[in-house]
Amino acid sequence: MTVEQQYLLLPGPTPVPTSVLRALSKPMINHRGPEFKELIEEVTEGVKKIYQTNNELVIFPAAGTGAMEAAIVNFISPGDKVLAISIGVFGDRFAKIAAEFGADVHKLDFPWGQQADPNMVRDVITQDKDHQIKAVLVTHNETSTGVVNDIKAIKDALGNHPALLMVDAVSGLGAMNLPTDEWGLDVVVSGSQKAFMLPPGLSFMSASPRAIEISKNCKNHKFYWDLDSALKYLRKGQTPYTPALSLFYGLQEALKLLLDEGLENVIKRHKFCRDLVRTGVKAMGLNPLADDAVASSSLTSVLAPEGIGANKIRKLLLDRFGVVVAGGQQKLDDVIFRIGHLGFVRPLDLLAALAALEIVLYENGYPIKIGQGTNKVQELFVKKEEA
Ligand code: PMP
């Protein structure tokens, strides 16, 4: 089976629409010329629409982790106290980057599979009477577990405390509602290979006016990630260094598709995919790691049934059906498998993957009737048509 025949159901990179693939192959242009100026202005405005923000926004030629590092080095000085909320691998990563760049990191860890409790955030914040905490780091959608944090409640928990709220929305932005300005999010980072339906290689960072003021006095080391420099060049319609031109063309096309569909519909589409997958696996008697109330629209983590490891299921899905799902990370390795349902994933592809899963389970002695899960999923399609 070729990769083109696969069902790529990872929580990123996601499949890429054909028109975006075509846009990626456009000829190179002068990145200091008028065509690029028009392009960067158009795509920056487009990404801001997905962010629902009028804040400044810069595009880095980098993986999502690059934008996370940019967030740390532009707004946090060595010695600054930082509250890092973690509900999994990516919350840990944000904390680790901050520590690497000299922040005094205080972690607030929650069990993997659960949401961060805003009340516990409030407790820490209200004890910080002399405002030593300069920033609060939080993951929007924790990709290692499939749990979405209640970012609005966390913002509310900060009350009038002046700490910057910095959000890693790499896998959640575009898949779920995250209105940057309405919720007052100071710094939000995201990446191209998720709901944006692009290949990996671009990442985004928005910064509120307050965050930009703070960045002017920030003492951390930076060169590639320097926000001030990126903004100066953006005013001229350029980037400080050579941009990933092909990905800019891809982004232009992907934004057209997303904005034509409308952000609200994009978010609804992701929710429908989430409901399909959760309905299917539950009807098979499997348990998602995350409860319904905190379940991500980007991906679903499924606990492997006893006796059949998650990695064996993944291997059988791949070898026999070309269905590609992700494994568990770190302590969740072989415990869960993760079905990505974001970006350019078609709902019917999810039905196909669930059908394959049903067969794999059946053939490995798991007590299930063929059709037990997929019938319920088909009913959801029927309901959608009737609604
Ligand atoms: N944060 C989250 C929530 C993510 O899902 C990912 C990627 N899986 C990252 C950060 C890092 O992105 P990248 O792999 O592009 O560096």
Short mmCIF file of C-alpha atoms and ligand atoms in Angstrom, two decimals:
data_model
loop_
_atom_site.label_atom_id
_atom_site.label_comp_id
_atom_site.label_asym_id
_atom_site.label_seq_id
_atom_site.Cartn_x
_atom_site.Cartn_y
_atom_site.Cartn_z
CA MET A 1 0.00 0.00 0.00
CA THR A 2 1.41 3.40 -0.91
CA VAL A 3 1.30 6.35 1.47
CA GLU A 4 -1.23 7.97 -0.85
CA GLN A 5 -3.62 5.12 -0.10
CA GLN A 6 -3.25 5.51 3.63
CA TYR A 7 -5.78 7.00 5.98
CA LEU A 8 -3.60 9.52 7.81
CA LEU A 9 -5.37 9.97 11.14
CA LEU A 10 -2.68 11.50 13.30
CA PRO A 11 -3.09 14.54 15.53
CA GLY A 12 -0.81 16.23 12.99
CA PRO A 13 0.50 16.23 10.40
CA THR A 14 -2.94 15.88 8.85
CA PRO A 15 -3.86 15.26 5.22
CA VAL A 16 -3.45 18.29 2.95
CA PRO A 17 -6.06 19.30 0.35
CA THR A 18 -5.03 18.91 -3.29
CA SER A 19 -5.37 22.63 -4.01
CA VAL A 20 -2.97 23.34 -1.15
CA LEU A 21 -0.50 20.77 -2.49
CA ARG A 22 -0.69 22.52 -5.86
CA ALA A 23 -0.13 25.92 -4.29
CA LEU A 24 3.01 24.57 -2.61
CA SER A 25 4.58 24.02 -6.02
CA LYS A 26 4.35 27.61 -7.24
CA PRO A 27 7.56 29.23 -8.53
CA MET A 28 9.82 31.12 -6.14
CA ILE A 29 9.56 34.89 -5.92
CA ASN A 30 11.74 37.63 -4.50
CA HIS A 31 11.09 37.58 -0.78
CA ARG A 32 12.00 41.28 -0.70
CA GLY A 33 9.73 42.16 -3.61
CA PRO A 34 6.16 43.43 -4.02
CA GLU A 35 4.60 39.97 -4.57
CA PHE A 36 5.81 38.72 -1.23
CA LYS A 37 4.67 41.90 0.51
CA GLU A 38 1.15 41.27 -0.76
CA LEU A 39 1.35 37.60 0.20
CA ILE A 40 2.58 38.11 3.77
CA GLU A 41 0.03 40.85 4.39
CA GLU A 42 -2.80 38.66 3.12
CA VAL A 43 -1.84 35.54 5.06
CA THR A 44 -1.10 37.43 8.28
CA GLU A 45 -4.59 38.94 8.16
CA GLY A 46 -6.04 35.49 7.38
CA VAL A 47 -4.32 33.77 10.30
CA LYS A 48 -5.53 36.58 12.56
CA LYS A 49 -9.08 35.69 11.55
CA ILE A 50 -8.55 32.10 12.70
CA TYR A 51 -7.04 33.49 15.91
CA GLN A 52 -10.00 35.91 16.22
CA THR A 53 -7.55 38.65 17.06
CA ASN A 54 -6.44 42.15 16.16
CA ASN A 55 -3.19 41.61 18.06
CA GLU A 56 0.15 41.54 16.30
CA LEU A 57 0.89 38.18 14.74
CA VAL A 58 4.12 36.80 13.35
CA ILE A 59 4.80 33.72 11.25
CA PHE A 60 7.97 31.72 11.85
CA PRO A 61 9.51 29.17 9.51
CA ALA A 62 9.50 26.54 12.25
CA ALA A 63 7.76 23.65 13.96
CA GLY A 64 5.31 24.51 16.72
CA THR A 65 8.02 24.09 19.32
CA GLY A 66 9.86 26.98 17.68
CA ALA A 67 6.94 29.30 18.37
CA MET A 68 6.81 27.98 21.96
CA GLU A 69 10.46 28.93 22.36
CA ALA A 70 9.74 32.30 20.75
CA ALA A 71 7.01 32.86 23.33
CA ILE A 72 9.42 32.14 26.17
CA VAL A 73 12.42 34.17 24.97
CA ASN A 74 10.42 37.26 23.99
CA PHE A 75 8.33 37.67 27.15
CA ILE A 76 10.14 35.94 30.01
CA SER A 77 13.44 37.13 31.45
CA PRO A 78 15.86 34.86 33.31
CA GLY A 79 14.79 34.68 36.98
CA ASP A 80 11.14 35.52 36.26
CA LYS A 81 8.70 33.41 38.19
CA VAL A 82 6.43 31.44 35.88
CA LEU A 83 3.43 29.25 36.66
CA ALA A 84 3.37 26.33 34.23
CA ILE A 85 0.12 24.36 34.12
CA SER A 86 0.58 20.88 32.74
CA ILE A 87 -1.86 18.12 31.89
CA GLY A 88 0.53 16.09 29.74
CA VAL A 89 3.54 15.96 27.45
CA PHE A 90 3.09 19.37 25.84
CA GLY A 91 2.41 21.19 29.09
CA ASP A 92 5.64 19.65 30.36
CA ARG A 93 7.44 20.83 27.23
CA PHE A 94 6.37 24.46 27.70
CA ALA A 95 7.62 24.33 31.30
CA LYS A 96 10.89 22.76 30.21
CA ILE A 97 11.58 25.43 27.60
CA ALA A 98 10.92 28.15 30.18
CA ALA A 99 13.31 26.48 32.63
CA GLU A 100 15.94 26.09 29.92
CA PHE A 101 15.84 29.86 29.38
CA GLY A 102 16.29 30.65 33.05
CA ALA A 103 12.75 31.09 34.33
CA ASP A 104 11.92 30.14 37.90
CA VAL A 105 9.27 27.60 36.94
CA HIS A 106 6.55 26.52 39.36
CA LYS A 107 4.60 23.65 37.95
CA LEU A 108 0.98 22.87 38.54
CA ASP A 109 0.52 19.29 37.36
CA PHE A 110 -2.76 17.52 36.82
CA PRO A 111 -3.27 13.81 36.16
CA TRP A 112 -2.92 12.87 32.49
CA GLY A 113 -6.38 12.53 30.99
CA GLN A 114 -7.85 15.31 33.11
CA GLN A 115 -8.34 19.02 32.63
CA ALA A 116 -6.52 21.69 34.64
CA ASP A 117 -8.65 22.86 37.56
CA PRO A 118 -9.09 26.65 37.30
CA ASN A 119 -9.77 26.82 41.06
CA MET A 120 -6.30 25.51 41.79
CA VAL A 121 -4.88 28.12 39.43
CA ARG A 122 -6.88 30.77 41.28
CA ASP A 123 -5.48 29.54 44.62
CA VAL A 124 -1.89 29.95 43.45
CA ILE A 125 -2.57 33.31 41.85
CA THR A 126 -4.37 34.81 44.86
CA GLN A 127 -1.46 33.81 47.11
CA ASP A 128 0.92 35.75 44.88
CA LYS A 129 0.10 39.10 46.49
CA ASP A 130 3.25 40.92 45.35
CA HIS A 131 2.86 39.76 41.73
CA GLN A 132 6.03 37.72 41.48
CA ILE A 133 4.47 35.48 38.83
CA LYS A 134 5.18 37.10 35.47
CA ALA A 135 3.54 34.55 33.19
CA VAL A 136 1.16 31.61 33.25
CA LEU A 137 1.80 28.90 30.65
CA VAL A 138 -0.99 26.60 29.58
CA THR A 139 -1.81 24.15 26.80
CA HIS A 140 -5.08 24.66 24.98
CA ASN A 141 -5.43 21.15 23.60
CA GLU A 142 -3.17 18.54 25.20
CA THR A 143 -2.32 16.32 22.27
CA SER A 144 -0.82 13.55 24.38
CA THR A 145 -4.17 12.85 26.06
CA GLY A 146 -6.93 14.41 23.94
CA VAL A 147 -8.08 16.77 26.67
CA VAL A 148 -8.97 20.40 26.06
CA ASN A 149 -8.38 22.92 28.83
CA ASP A 150 -10.95 25.54 29.76
CA ILE A 151 -8.82 28.50 28.75
CA LYS A 152 -11.53 31.05 29.48
CA ALA A 153 -11.94 29.74 33.04
CA ILE A 154 -8.16 29.88 33.52
CA LYS A 155 -8.09 33.46 32.27
CA ASP A 156 -10.93 34.30 34.67
CA ALA A 157 -8.98 32.62 37.48
CA LEU A 158 -6.16 35.13 36.97
CA GLY A 159 -8.55 37.96 37.88
CA ASN A 160 -6.64 41.26 37.99
CA HIS A 161 -3.24 39.62 38.41
CA PRO A 162 -0.88 41.11 35.78
CA ALA A 163 0.81 37.82 34.75
CA LEU A 164 0.76 37.25 31.00
CA LEU A 165 -1.37 34.31 29.91
CA MET A 166 0.55 32.35 27.29
CA VAL A 167 -1.29 29.59 25.46
CA ASP A 168 0.10 26.71 23.43
CA ALA A 169 -2.71 26.27 20.92
CA VAL A 170 -0.64 24.27 18.43
CA SER A 171 -3.15 21.44 18.07
CA GLY A 172 -6.34 23.20 19.14
CA LEU A 173 -6.52 26.46 17.24
CA GLY A 174 -8.99 26.24 14.36
CA ALA A 175 -10.40 22.95 15.64
CA MET A 176 -12.02 24.49 18.69
CA ASN A 177 -13.17 27.98 19.56
CA LEU A 178 -10.31 30.08 20.99
CA PRO A 179 -11.25 33.75 20.65
CA THR A 180 -7.92 35.38 21.49
CA ASP A 181 -9.20 38.92 21.98
CA GLU A 182 -12.53 38.13 23.60
CA TRP A 183 -10.80 35.96 26.21
CA GLY A 184 -7.86 38.32 26.62
CA LEU A 185 -5.09 35.85 25.77
CA ASP A 186 -1.72 37.61 25.74
CA VAL A 187 0.38 35.20 23.73
CA VAL A 188 -0.98 32.37 21.60
CA VAL A 189 1.16 30.01 19.54
CA SER A 190 0.02 27.58 16.88
CA GLY A 191 1.35 25.47 14.03
CA SER A 192 0.63 24.72 10.39
CA GLN A 193 0.31 20.94 10.39
CA LYS A 194 -2.89 20.70 12.41
CA ALA A 195 -6.24 22.41 11.79
CA PHE A 196 -4.57 24.64 9.17
CA MET A 197 -4.31 21.59 6.83
CA LEU A 198 -0.76 22.41 5.79
CA PRO A 199 2.48 20.47 5.95
CA PRO A 200 4.62 21.08 9.04
CA GLY A 201 7.04 24.00 8.90
CA LEU A 202 5.21 27.18 9.84
CA SER A 203 4.29 28.36 13.28
CA PHE A 204 2.42 31.42 14.48
CA MET A 205 2.58 33.67 17.51
CA SER A 206 0.18 36.45 18.48
CA ALA A 207 1.02 39.01 21.14
CA SER A 208 -1.24 41.49 22.94
CA PRO A 209 -0.18 45.15 23.24
CA ARG A 210 0.63 44.48 26.91
CA ALA A 211 2.82 41.52 25.97
CA ILE A 212 4.62 43.63 23.37
CA GLU A 213 5.40 46.30 25.98
CA ILE A 214 6.85 43.60 28.24
CA SER A 215 8.89 42.14 25.38
CA LYS A 216 10.68 45.48 24.92
CA ASN A 217 12.40 45.04 28.28
CA CYS A 218 12.82 41.28 28.12
CA LYS A 219 16.39 40.21 28.91
CA ASN A 220 16.44 36.76 27.34
CA HIS A 221 18.74 35.59 24.54
CA LYS A 222 17.17 35.55 21.11
CA PHE A 223 18.00 36.15 17.51
CA TYR A 224 15.97 33.92 15.20
CA TRP A 225 12.89 34.38 17.40
CA ASP A 226 13.21 38.12 17.98
CA LEU A 227 9.67 39.54 17.91
CA ASP A 228 10.79 43.14 17.64
CA SER A 229 12.80 42.37 14.53
CA ALA A 230 9.96 40.26 13.04
CA LEU A 231 7.50 43.12 13.54
CA LYS A 232 9.86 45.72 12.05
CA TYR A 233 10.24 43.60 8.93
CA LEU A 234 6.52 42.83 8.80
CA ARG A 235 5.83 46.59 8.50
CA LYS A 236 7.84 46.46 5.25
CA GLY A 237 6.08 43.29 4.08
CA GLN A 238 9.10 41.10 4.79
CA THR A 239 10.62 38.72 7.30
CA PRO A 240 14.07 39.21 8.89
CA TYR A 241 15.40 36.10 7.14
CA THR A 242 14.35 34.07 4.12
CA PRO A 243 10.76 32.90 4.58
CA ALA A 244 9.42 29.43 3.72
CA LEU A 245 7.91 30.78 0.50
CA SER A 246 6.20 27.57 -0.62
CA LEU A 247 4.47 27.20 2.71
CA PHE A 248 3.27 30.79 2.48
CA TYR A 249 1.58 29.91 -0.81
CA GLY A 250 0.11 26.82 0.81
CA LEU A 251 -1.11 28.93 3.71
CA GLN A 252 -2.75 31.38 1.34
CA GLU A 253 -4.74 28.56 -0.24
CA ALA A 254 -5.55 26.81 3.07
CA LEU A 255 -6.83 30.09 4.51
CA LYS A 256 -9.05 30.57 1.48
CA LEU A 257 -10.57 27.14 2.09
CA LEU A 258 -11.01 27.71 5.83
CA LEU A 259 -12.43 31.20 5.52
CA ASP A 260 -14.79 30.17 2.70
CA GLU A 261 -16.06 27.37 4.93
CA GLY A 262 -16.32 29.86 7.80
CA LEU A 263 -14.60 29.43 11.18
CA GLU A 264 -17.83 28.50 12.90
CA ASN A 265 -18.44 25.68 10.41
CA VAL A 266 -14.83 24.53 10.67
CA ILE A 267 -15.28 24.22 14.43
CA LYS A 268 -18.60 22.38 13.96
CA ARG A 269 -16.95 19.99 11.50
CA HIS A 270 -14.27 19.11 14.04
CA LYS A 271 -16.89 18.58 16.73
CA PHE A 272 -18.82 16.24 14.42
CA CYS A 273 -15.63 14.23 13.79
CA ARG A 274 -15.02 14.02 17.53
CA ASP A 275 -18.57 12.80 18.14
CA LEU A 276 -18.25 10.18 15.38
CA VAL A 277 -15.10 8.72 16.85
CA ARG A 278 -16.27 8.78 20.44
CA THR A 279 -19.62 7.24 19.52
CA GLY A 280 -17.89 4.52 17.52
CA VAL A 281 -15.32 3.49 20.09
CA LYS A 282 -17.79 3.61 22.96
CA ALA A 283 -20.26 1.45 21.01
CA MET A 284 -17.41 -1.05 20.61
CA GLY A 285 -17.11 -1.14 24.39
CA LEU A 286 -13.83 0.78 24.42
CA ASN A 287 -13.10 3.69 26.71
CA PRO A 288 -11.77 7.06 25.60
CA LEU A 289 -9.15 8.37 28.02
CA ALA A 290 -10.90 11.74 28.34
CA ASP A 291 -14.39 12.27 29.73
CA ASP A 292 -17.01 13.73 27.37
CA ALA A 293 -16.96 17.10 29.16
CA VAL A 294 -13.25 17.67 28.48
CA ALA A 295 -12.92 15.82 25.17
CA SER A 296 -10.87 17.42 22.42
CA SER A 297 -12.25 17.99 18.93
CA SER A 298 -8.74 17.45 17.51
CA LEU A 299 -8.08 13.89 18.57
CA THR A 300 -9.41 11.05 20.69
CA SER A 301 -7.20 8.88 22.89
CA VAL A 302 -8.58 5.38 23.26
CA LEU A 303 -7.55 2.97 26.02
CA ALA A 304 -6.56 -0.33 24.46
CA PRO A 305 -8.64 -3.26 25.70
CA GLU A 306 -6.97 -5.59 28.19
CA GLY A 307 -4.88 -8.28 26.54
CA ILE A 308 -4.42 -6.41 23.25
CA GLY A 309 -1.78 -3.69 23.43
CA ALA A 310 -2.34 -0.34 21.79
CA ASN A 311 0.74 -0.73 19.63
CA LYS A 312 -0.39 -4.11 18.32
CA ILE A 313 -3.71 -2.57 17.31
CA ARG A 314 -1.86 0.26 15.55
CA LYS A 315 0.37 -2.17 13.69
CA LEU A 316 -2.56 -4.29 12.51
CA LEU A 317 -4.49 -1.19 11.42
CA LEU A 318 -1.52 -0.02 9.41
CA ASP A 319 -0.40 -3.30 7.86
CA ARG A 320 -3.80 -4.54 6.87
CA PHE A 321 -5.78 -1.38 6.17
CA GLY A 322 -3.30 1.48 5.82
CA VAL A 323 -4.93 3.25 8.75
CA VAL A 324 -2.37 5.43 10.51
CA VAL A 325 -3.12 6.39 14.11
CA ALA A 326 -0.71 7.68 16.74
CA GLY A 327 0.58 5.83 19.77
CA GLY A 328 0.64 6.93 23.39
CA GLN A 329 3.56 9.05 24.52
CA GLN A 330 5.82 8.38 27.49
CA LYS A 331 3.84 6.64 30.25
CA LEU A 332 0.88 6.18 27.91
CA ASP A 333 2.95 4.19 25.39
CA ASP A 334 1.10 0.95 24.52
CA VAL A 335 -1.71 2.02 26.86
CA ILE A 336 -3.62 4.26 24.44
CA PHE A 337 -3.79 4.90 20.74
CA ARG A 338 -4.73 8.33 19.46
CA ILE A 339 -7.07 8.91 16.53
CA GLY A 340 -6.52 12.34 14.99
CA HIS A 341 -9.62 13.96 13.53
CA LEU A 342 -8.47 17.44 12.70
CA GLY A 343 -7.47 19.32 9.61
CA PHE A 344 -8.36 17.83 6.25
CA VAL A 345 -9.83 14.61 7.64
CA ARG A 346 -13.03 13.48 6.03
CA PRO A 347 -15.76 12.13 8.32
CA LEU A 348 -16.23 9.08 6.09
CA ASP A 349 -12.52 8.27 6.49
CA LEU A 350 -13.16 8.07 10.21
CA LEU A 351 -15.97 5.59 9.60
CA ALA A 352 -13.57 3.54 7.49
CA ALA A 353 -10.94 3.60 10.24
CA LEU A 354 -13.51 2.59 12.84
CA ALA A 355 -14.62 -0.28 10.60
CA ALA A 356 -11.01 -1.42 10.37
CA LEU A 357 -10.64 -1.16 14.14
CA GLU A 358 -13.72 -3.29 14.62
CA ILE A 359 -12.31 -6.02 12.39
CA VAL A 360 -8.92 -5.94 14.13
CA LEU A 361 -10.56 -6.23 17.54
CA TYR A 362 -12.86 -9.03 16.37
CA GLU A 363 -10.00 -11.03 14.93
CA ASN A 364 -7.98 -10.68 18.11
CA GLY A 365 -10.55 -12.26 20.36
CA TYR A 366 -12.15 -9.11 21.66
CA PRO A 367 -15.86 -9.68 22.32
CA ILE A 368 -17.49 -7.63 19.60
CA LYS A 369 -20.00 -8.08 16.81
CA ILE A 370 -19.06 -6.70 13.41
CA GLY A 371 -21.10 -3.55 12.94
CA GLN A 372 -21.53 -2.91 16.65
CA GLY A 373 -19.61 0.36 16.56
CA THR A 374 -19.91 1.39 12.94
CA ASN A 375 -23.73 1.10 12.90
CA LYS A 376 -23.91 3.72 15.62
CA VAL A 377 -21.58 5.96 13.64
CA GLN A 378 -23.70 5.60 10.52
CA GLU A 379 -26.73 6.61 12.58
CA LEU A 380 -24.92 9.83 13.47
CA PHE A 381 -24.52 10.60 9.78
CA VAL A 382 -28.25 10.00 9.33
CA LYS A 383 -29.07 12.31 12.21
CA LYS A 384 -26.80 14.97 10.74
CA GLU A 385 -28.63 14.81 7.43
CA GLU A 386 -31.98 15.04 9.19
CA ALA A 387 -30.95 17.91 11.49
N1 PMP B 1 2.13 21.70 21.45
C1 PMP B 1 1.15 20.85 21.15
C2 PMP B 1 -0.13 20.92 21.93
C3 PMP B 1 1.33 19.93 20.11
O1 PMP B 1 0.36 19.08 19.79
C4 PMP B 1 2.54 19.89 19.40
C5 PMP B 1 2.78 18.90 18.30
N2 PMP B 1 2.21 17.68 18.47
C6 PMP B 1 3.53 20.81 19.77
C7 PMP B 1 3.28 21.71 20.79
C8 PMP B 1 4.84 20.84 19.10
O2 PMP B 1 4.72 21.08 17.75
P1 PMP B 1 5.89 20.62 16.76
O3 PMP B 1 5.95 19.15 16.81
O4 PMP B 1 5.44 21.19 15.44
O5 PMP B 1 7.12 21.28 17.26
#
